[in-house]
Amino acid sequence: MASEVLKALTDKKSKHVVGSLNNAEVRTINQGAIAEADIDNYMIVELGFNEEGERTFKLLSDVTHKGYLVASPENYMAELGENISGFFNGKGERGRIVIQDFGKRFECSNVVASDGSSAIKNGMEAYFDPEKKQFIVDVKKSDSKLATAGNKYIVVDVEGNTLGGQQTIRLEVAM
């Protein structure tokens, strides 16, 4: 017999950003940080502290600020049909915060061309735009935000990578 609880647990939800870290050794903030609001993985965040002195994180507030990558591990419940595209960092949950070291790589599904349609190619430069919640690849070499961006990346792999049914593009931390 069906139940509302089972239906709620098994219905498909909206897709969230997916990605993966591509280095065995990454530096993380000890004990992570607590999300101030719901936020997808593979976003650039800034850190703070709450009233109890616990470290917190929220979406980067300004494209010119240096930030950290939120990349929390997903805990699947495969028997309920859960997919990686359904995960996000919930408000009040502790997330894994990755320090962005030069040369470290990750791939994610929230990478787009600056003009919205041009092909993205290896070697192109990118930055994180907190307003769009996306990594913007400067395909025309004319995006003024790239020059002042606090978080810059190089596209290193665009060849048909998918994760959870979403295409991902691999980036390398440039500075």
PDB file of C-alpha atoms in Angstrom:
ATOM      1  CA  MET A   1       0.000   0.000   0.000  1.00  0.00           C
ATOM      2  CA  ALA A   2       1.245   3.537  -0.791  1.00  0.00           C
ATOM      3  CA  SER A   3       1.855   6.262   1.759  1.00  0.00           C
ATOM      4  CA  GLU A   4       2.433  10.002   1.608  1.00  0.00           C
ATOM      5  CA  VAL A   5       5.776   9.615   3.385  1.00  0.00           C
ATOM      6  CA  LEU A   6       7.026   7.043   0.863  1.00  0.00           C
ATOM      7  CA  LYS A   7       5.808   9.215  -2.003  1.00  0.00           C
ATOM      8  CA  ALA A   8       7.623  12.265  -0.595  1.00  0.00           C
ATOM      9  CA  LEU A   9      10.812  10.256  -0.183  1.00  0.00           C
ATOM     10  CA  THR A  10      10.772   8.791  -3.684  1.00  0.00           C
ATOM     11  CA  ASP A  11       9.454  11.692  -5.825  1.00  0.00           C
ATOM     12  CA  LYS A  12      12.061  13.336  -8.015  1.00  0.00           C
ATOM     13  CA  LYS A  13      13.153  16.758  -6.807  1.00  0.00           C
ATOM     14  CA  SER A  14      14.916  19.665  -8.504  1.00  0.00           C
ATOM     15  CA  LYS A  15      18.471  19.221  -9.715  1.00  0.00           C
ATOM     16  CA  HIS A  16      21.296  20.691  -7.695  1.00  0.00           C
ATOM     17  CA  VAL A  17      24.874  21.363  -8.779  1.00  0.00           C
ATOM     18  CA  VAL A  18      27.036  18.247  -8.925  1.00  0.00           C
ATOM     19  CA  GLY A  19      30.789  17.841  -9.019  1.00  0.00           C
ATOM     20  CA  SER A  20      33.827  16.050  -7.720  1.00  0.00           C
ATOM     21  CA  LEU A  21      37.265  16.870  -6.404  1.00  0.00           C
ATOM     22  CA  ASN A  22      40.021  15.587  -8.705  1.00  0.00           C
ATOM     23  CA  ASN A  23      42.918  15.466  -6.256  1.00  0.00           C
ATOM     24  CA  ALA A  24      43.533  12.851  -3.592  1.00  0.00           C
ATOM     25  CA  GLU A  25      45.036  15.436  -1.288  1.00  0.00           C
ATOM     26  CA  VAL A  26      43.084  18.616  -0.641  1.00  0.00           C
ATOM     27  CA  ARG A  27      43.324  20.980   2.295  1.00  0.00           C
ATOM     28  CA  THR A  28      40.107  21.584   4.168  1.00  0.00           C
ATOM     29  CA  ILE A  29      39.013  23.833   7.005  1.00  0.00           C
ATOM     30  CA  ASN A  30      39.196  21.787  10.217  1.00  0.00           C
ATOM     31  CA  GLN A  31      35.692  20.573  11.180  1.00  0.00           C
ATOM     32  CA  GLY A  32      34.149  22.400   8.213  1.00  0.00           C
ATOM     33  CA  ALA A  33      31.595  25.154   8.723  1.00  0.00           C
ATOM     34  CA  ILE A  34      27.854  25.544   9.262  1.00  0.00           C
ATOM     35  CA  ALA A  35      25.684  26.702   6.349  1.00  0.00           C
ATOM     36  CA  GLU A  36      23.915  30.019   7.005  1.00  0.00           C
ATOM     37  CA  ALA A  37      21.393  29.158   4.257  1.00  0.00           C
ATOM     38  CA  ASP A  38      20.694  26.322   1.821  1.00  0.00           C
ATOM     39  CA  ILE A  39      23.544  26.213  -0.712  1.00  0.00           C
ATOM     40  CA  ASP A  40      24.558  23.793  -3.438  1.00  0.00           C
ATOM     41  CA  ASN A  41      27.925  22.074  -3.482  1.00  0.00           C
ATOM     42  CA  TYR A  42      30.612  23.472  -5.783  1.00  0.00           C
ATOM     43  CA  MET A  43      29.870  27.078  -4.982  1.00  0.00           C
ATOM     44  CA  ILE A  44      32.446  29.577  -3.797  1.00  0.00           C
ATOM     45  CA  VAL A  45      31.728  30.688  -0.248  1.00  0.00           C
ATOM     46  CA  GLU A  46      33.016  33.061   2.391  1.00  0.00           C
ATOM     47  CA  LEU A  47      33.490  32.210   6.037  1.00  0.00           C
ATOM     48  CA  GLY A  48      32.320  33.840   9.245  1.00  0.00           C
ATOM     49  CA  PHE A  49      31.349  32.957  12.807  1.00  0.00           C
ATOM     50  CA  ASN A  50      28.003  32.677  14.574  1.00  0.00           C
ATOM     51  CA  GLU A  51      27.169  33.879  18.096  1.00  0.00           C
ATOM     52  CA  GLU A  52      28.404  30.599  19.608  1.00  0.00           C
ATOM     53  CA  GLY A  53      31.798  31.021  17.949  1.00  0.00           C
ATOM     54  CA  GLU A  54      31.247  28.261  15.394  1.00  0.00           C
ATOM     55  CA  ARG A  55      32.585  28.797  11.888  1.00  0.00           C
ATOM     56  CA  THR A  56      29.866  29.457   9.280  1.00  0.00           C
ATOM     57  CA  PHE A  57      29.745  29.762   5.496  1.00  0.00           C
ATOM     58  CA  LYS A  58      27.565  31.563   2.991  1.00  0.00           C
ATOM     59  CA  LEU A  59      27.656  32.258  -0.734  1.00  0.00           C
ATOM     60  CA  LEU A  60      30.421  34.634  -1.769  1.00  0.00           C
ATOM     61  CA  SER A  61      29.091  38.199  -1.531  1.00  0.00           C
ATOM     62  CA  ASP A  62      31.395  39.911  -4.021  1.00  0.00           C
ATOM     63  CA  VAL A  63      33.135  38.593  -7.142  1.00  0.00           C
ATOM     64  CA  THR A  64      36.335  40.433  -6.130  1.00  0.00           C
ATOM     65  CA  HIS A  65      36.656  38.584  -2.792  1.00  0.00           C
ATOM     66  CA  LYS A  66      38.738  35.437  -2.369  1.00  0.00           C
ATOM     67  CA  GLY A  67      36.665  32.459  -1.251  1.00  0.00           C
ATOM     68  CA  TYR A  68      36.583  28.753  -0.512  1.00  0.00           C
ATOM     69  CA  LEU A  69      34.991  25.845  -2.380  1.00  0.00           C
ATOM     70  CA  VAL A  70      32.153  24.031  -0.607  1.00  0.00           C
ATOM     71  CA  ALA A  71      32.349  20.331  -1.523  1.00  0.00           C
ATOM     72  CA  SER A  72      30.508  18.263   1.078  1.00  0.00           C
ATOM     73  CA  PRO A  73      30.338  14.463   0.707  1.00  0.00           C
ATOM     74  CA  GLU A  74      26.963  13.071  -0.347  1.00  0.00           C
ATOM     75  CA  ASN A  75      25.414  10.221   1.649  1.00  0.00           C
ATOM     76  CA  TYR A  76      23.219   8.212  -0.715  1.00  0.00           C
ATOM     77  CA  MET A  77      20.138   6.207   0.122  1.00  0.00           C
ATOM     78  CA  ALA A  78      20.144   4.174  -3.100  1.00  0.00           C
ATOM     79  CA  GLU A  79      17.181   2.066  -1.997  1.00  0.00           C
ATOM     80  CA  LEU A  80      15.072   5.225  -2.186  1.00  0.00           C
ATOM     81  CA  GLY A  81      16.318   6.086  -5.675  1.00  0.00           C
ATOM     82  CA  GLU A  82      18.439   8.971  -4.478  1.00  0.00           C
ATOM     83  CA  ASN A  83      20.703  10.600  -7.075  1.00  0.00           C
ATOM     84  CA  ILE A  84      23.716  12.873  -6.604  1.00  0.00           C
ATOM     85  CA  SER A  85      21.718  15.691  -8.255  1.00  0.00           C
ATOM     86  CA  GLY A  86      19.444  15.838  -5.208  1.00  0.00           C
ATOM     87  CA  PHE A  87      22.073  16.875  -2.675  1.00  0.00           C
ATOM     88  CA  PHE A  88      22.783  20.316  -1.253  1.00  0.00           C
ATOM     89  CA  ASN A  89      24.066  21.814   1.992  1.00  0.00           C
ATOM     90  CA  GLY A  90      21.042  22.579   4.166  1.00  0.00           C
ATOM     91  CA  LYS A  91      20.843  25.582   6.472  1.00  0.00           C
ATOM     92  CA  GLY A  92      22.407  24.642   9.812  1.00  0.00           C
ATOM     93  CA  GLU A  93      24.295  21.651   8.404  1.00  0.00           C
ATOM     94  CA  ARG A  94      28.060  21.337   8.573  1.00  0.00           C
ATOM     95  CA  GLY A  95      29.750  21.409   5.158  1.00  0.00           C
ATOM     96  CA  ARG A  96      33.222  20.499   3.940  1.00  0.00           C
ATOM     97  CA  ILE A  97      35.137  23.658   3.039  1.00  0.00           C
ATOM     98  CA  VAL A  98      38.049  23.217   0.625  1.00  0.00           C
ATOM     99  CA  ILE A  99      40.966  25.640   0.566  1.00  0.00           C
ATOM    100  CA  GLN A 100      41.617  26.575  -3.066  1.00  0.00           C
ATOM    101  CA  ASP A 101      45.291  25.820  -3.640  1.00  0.00           C
ATOM    102  CA  PHE A 102      46.962  26.682  -6.941  1.00  0.00           C
ATOM    103  CA  GLY A 103      46.846  23.780  -9.397  1.00  0.00           C
ATOM    104  CA  LYS A 104      44.134  21.769  -7.620  1.00  0.00           C
ATOM    105  CA  ARG A 105      41.320  20.522  -9.823  1.00  0.00           C
ATOM    106  CA  PHE A 106      37.618  19.871  -9.522  1.00  0.00           C
ATOM    107  CA  GLU A 107      34.751  19.420 -11.931  1.00  0.00           C
ATOM    108  CA  CYS A 108      31.232  20.747 -11.609  1.00  0.00           C
ATOM    109  CA  SER A 109      28.000  21.237 -13.519  1.00  0.00           C
ATOM    110  CA  ASN A 110      27.613  24.991 -12.970  1.00  0.00           C
ATOM    111  CA  VAL A 111      30.108  26.143 -15.622  1.00  0.00           C
ATOM    112  CA  VAL A 112      28.807  28.305 -18.483  1.00  0.00           C
ATOM    113  CA  ALA A 113      30.164  30.396 -21.355  1.00  0.00           C
ATOM    114  CA  SER A 114      30.168  34.150 -20.730  1.00  0.00           C
ATOM    115  CA  ASP A 115      27.986  34.741 -23.793  1.00  0.00           C
ATOM    116  CA  GLY A 116      25.709  31.803 -23.022  1.00  0.00           C
ATOM    117  CA  SER A 117      26.305  29.922 -26.267  1.00  0.00           C
ATOM    118  CA  SER A 118      29.937  29.721 -27.422  1.00  0.00           C
ATOM    119  CA  ALA A 119      31.911  26.512 -27.108  1.00  0.00           C
ATOM    120  CA  ILE A 120      34.050  26.218 -23.988  1.00  0.00           C
ATOM    121  CA  LYS A 121      37.590  25.017 -24.715  1.00  0.00           C
ATOM    122  CA  ASN A 122      40.540  23.846 -22.663  1.00  0.00           C
ATOM    123  CA  GLY A 123      42.844  26.684 -21.619  1.00  0.00           C
ATOM    124  CA  MET A 124      40.116  29.310 -21.298  1.00  0.00           C
ATOM    125  CA  GLU A 125      39.942  31.399 -18.127  1.00  0.00           C
ATOM    126  CA  ALA A 126      36.991  31.395 -15.741  1.00  0.00           C
ATOM    127  CA  TYR A 127      35.812  33.021 -12.519  1.00  0.00           C
ATOM    128  CA  PHE A 128      32.970  32.458 -10.046  1.00  0.00           C
ATOM    129  CA  ASP A 129      30.021  34.861 -10.270  1.00  0.00           C
ATOM    130  CA  PRO A 130      28.065  34.788  -6.981  1.00  0.00           C
ATOM    131  CA  GLU A 131      25.061  36.564  -8.526  1.00  0.00           C
ATOM    132  CA  LYS A 132      24.623  33.798 -11.108  1.00  0.00           C
ATOM    133  CA  LYS A 133      25.949  31.031  -8.831  1.00  0.00           C
ATOM    134  CA  GLN A 134      28.055  29.836 -11.758  1.00  0.00           C
ATOM    135  CA  PHE A 135      31.615  29.626 -12.973  1.00  0.00           C
ATOM    136  CA  ILE A 136      31.753  31.942 -15.987  1.00  0.00           C
ATOM    137  CA  VAL A 137      34.186  31.036 -18.781  1.00  0.00           C
ATOM    138  CA  ASP A 138      35.402  34.151 -20.602  1.00  0.00           C
ATOM    139  CA  VAL A 139      34.979  32.776 -24.137  1.00  0.00           C
ATOM    140  CA  LYS A 140      35.359  36.155 -25.896  1.00  0.00           C
ATOM    141  CA  LYS A 141      38.204  37.429 -23.671  1.00  0.00           C
ATOM    142  CA  SER A 142      36.137  40.504 -22.928  1.00  0.00           C
ATOM    143  CA  ASP A 143      34.460  39.853 -19.565  1.00  0.00           C
ATOM    144  CA  SER A 144      35.439  42.772 -17.322  1.00  0.00           C
ATOM    145  CA  LYS A 145      34.713  40.817 -14.115  1.00  0.00           C
ATOM    146  CA  LEU A 146      37.545  38.365 -14.839  1.00  0.00           C
ATOM    147  CA  ALA A 147      40.219  41.033 -14.302  1.00  0.00           C
ATOM    148  CA  THR A 148      39.060  41.798 -10.759  1.00  0.00           C
ATOM    149  CA  ALA A 149      37.778  38.348  -9.760  1.00  0.00           C
ATOM    150  CA  GLY A 150      39.161  37.022  -6.493  1.00  0.00           C
ATOM    151  CA  ASN A 151      38.800  33.406  -7.654  1.00  0.00           C
ATOM    152  CA  LYS A 152      40.214  32.454 -11.061  1.00  0.00           C
ATOM    153  CA  TYR A 153      40.350  29.126 -12.857  1.00  0.00           C
ATOM    154  CA  ILE A 154      41.577  27.513 -16.061  1.00  0.00           C
ATOM    155  CA  VAL A 155      39.371  25.089 -18.010  1.00  0.00           C
ATOM    156  CA  VAL A 156      41.307  21.807 -18.258  1.00  0.00           C
ATOM    157  CA  ASP A 157      38.722  19.278 -19.490  1.00  0.00           C
ATOM    158  CA  VAL A 158      35.472  19.760 -21.404  1.00  0.00           C
ATOM    159  CA  GLU A 159      35.240  16.308 -22.992  1.00  0.00           C
ATOM    160  CA  GLY A 160      31.906  14.712 -22.181  1.00  0.00           C
ATOM    161  CA  ASN A 161      32.196  14.240 -18.429  1.00  0.00           C
ATOM    162  CA  THR A 162      28.880  13.589 -16.708  1.00  0.00           C
ATOM    163  CA  LEU A 163      27.877  13.069 -13.112  1.00  0.00           C
ATOM    164  CA  GLY A 164      24.339  12.300 -12.003  1.00  0.00           C
ATOM    165  CA  GLY A 165      23.114  12.906 -15.550  1.00  0.00           C
ATOM    166  CA  GLN A 166      24.597  16.413 -15.723  1.00  0.00           C
ATOM    167  CA  GLN A 167      27.546  17.507 -17.848  1.00  0.00           C
ATOM    168  CA  THR A 168      30.535  18.659 -15.828  1.00  0.00           C
ATOM    169  CA  ILE A 169      33.559  20.709 -16.829  1.00  0.00           C
ATOM    170  CA  ARG A 170      36.889  20.365 -15.040  1.00  0.00           C
ATOM    171  CA  LEU A 171      38.565  23.496 -13.695  1.00  0.00           C
ATOM    172  CA  GLU A 172      41.981  24.126 -12.172  1.00  0.00           C
ATOM    173  CA  VAL A 173      42.580  26.773  -9.524  1.00  0.00           C
ATOM    174  CA  ALA A 174      44.671  29.496 -11.179  1.00  0.00           C
ATOM    175  CA  MET A 175      45.211  31.899  -8.281  1.00  0.00           C
TER     176      MET A 175
END
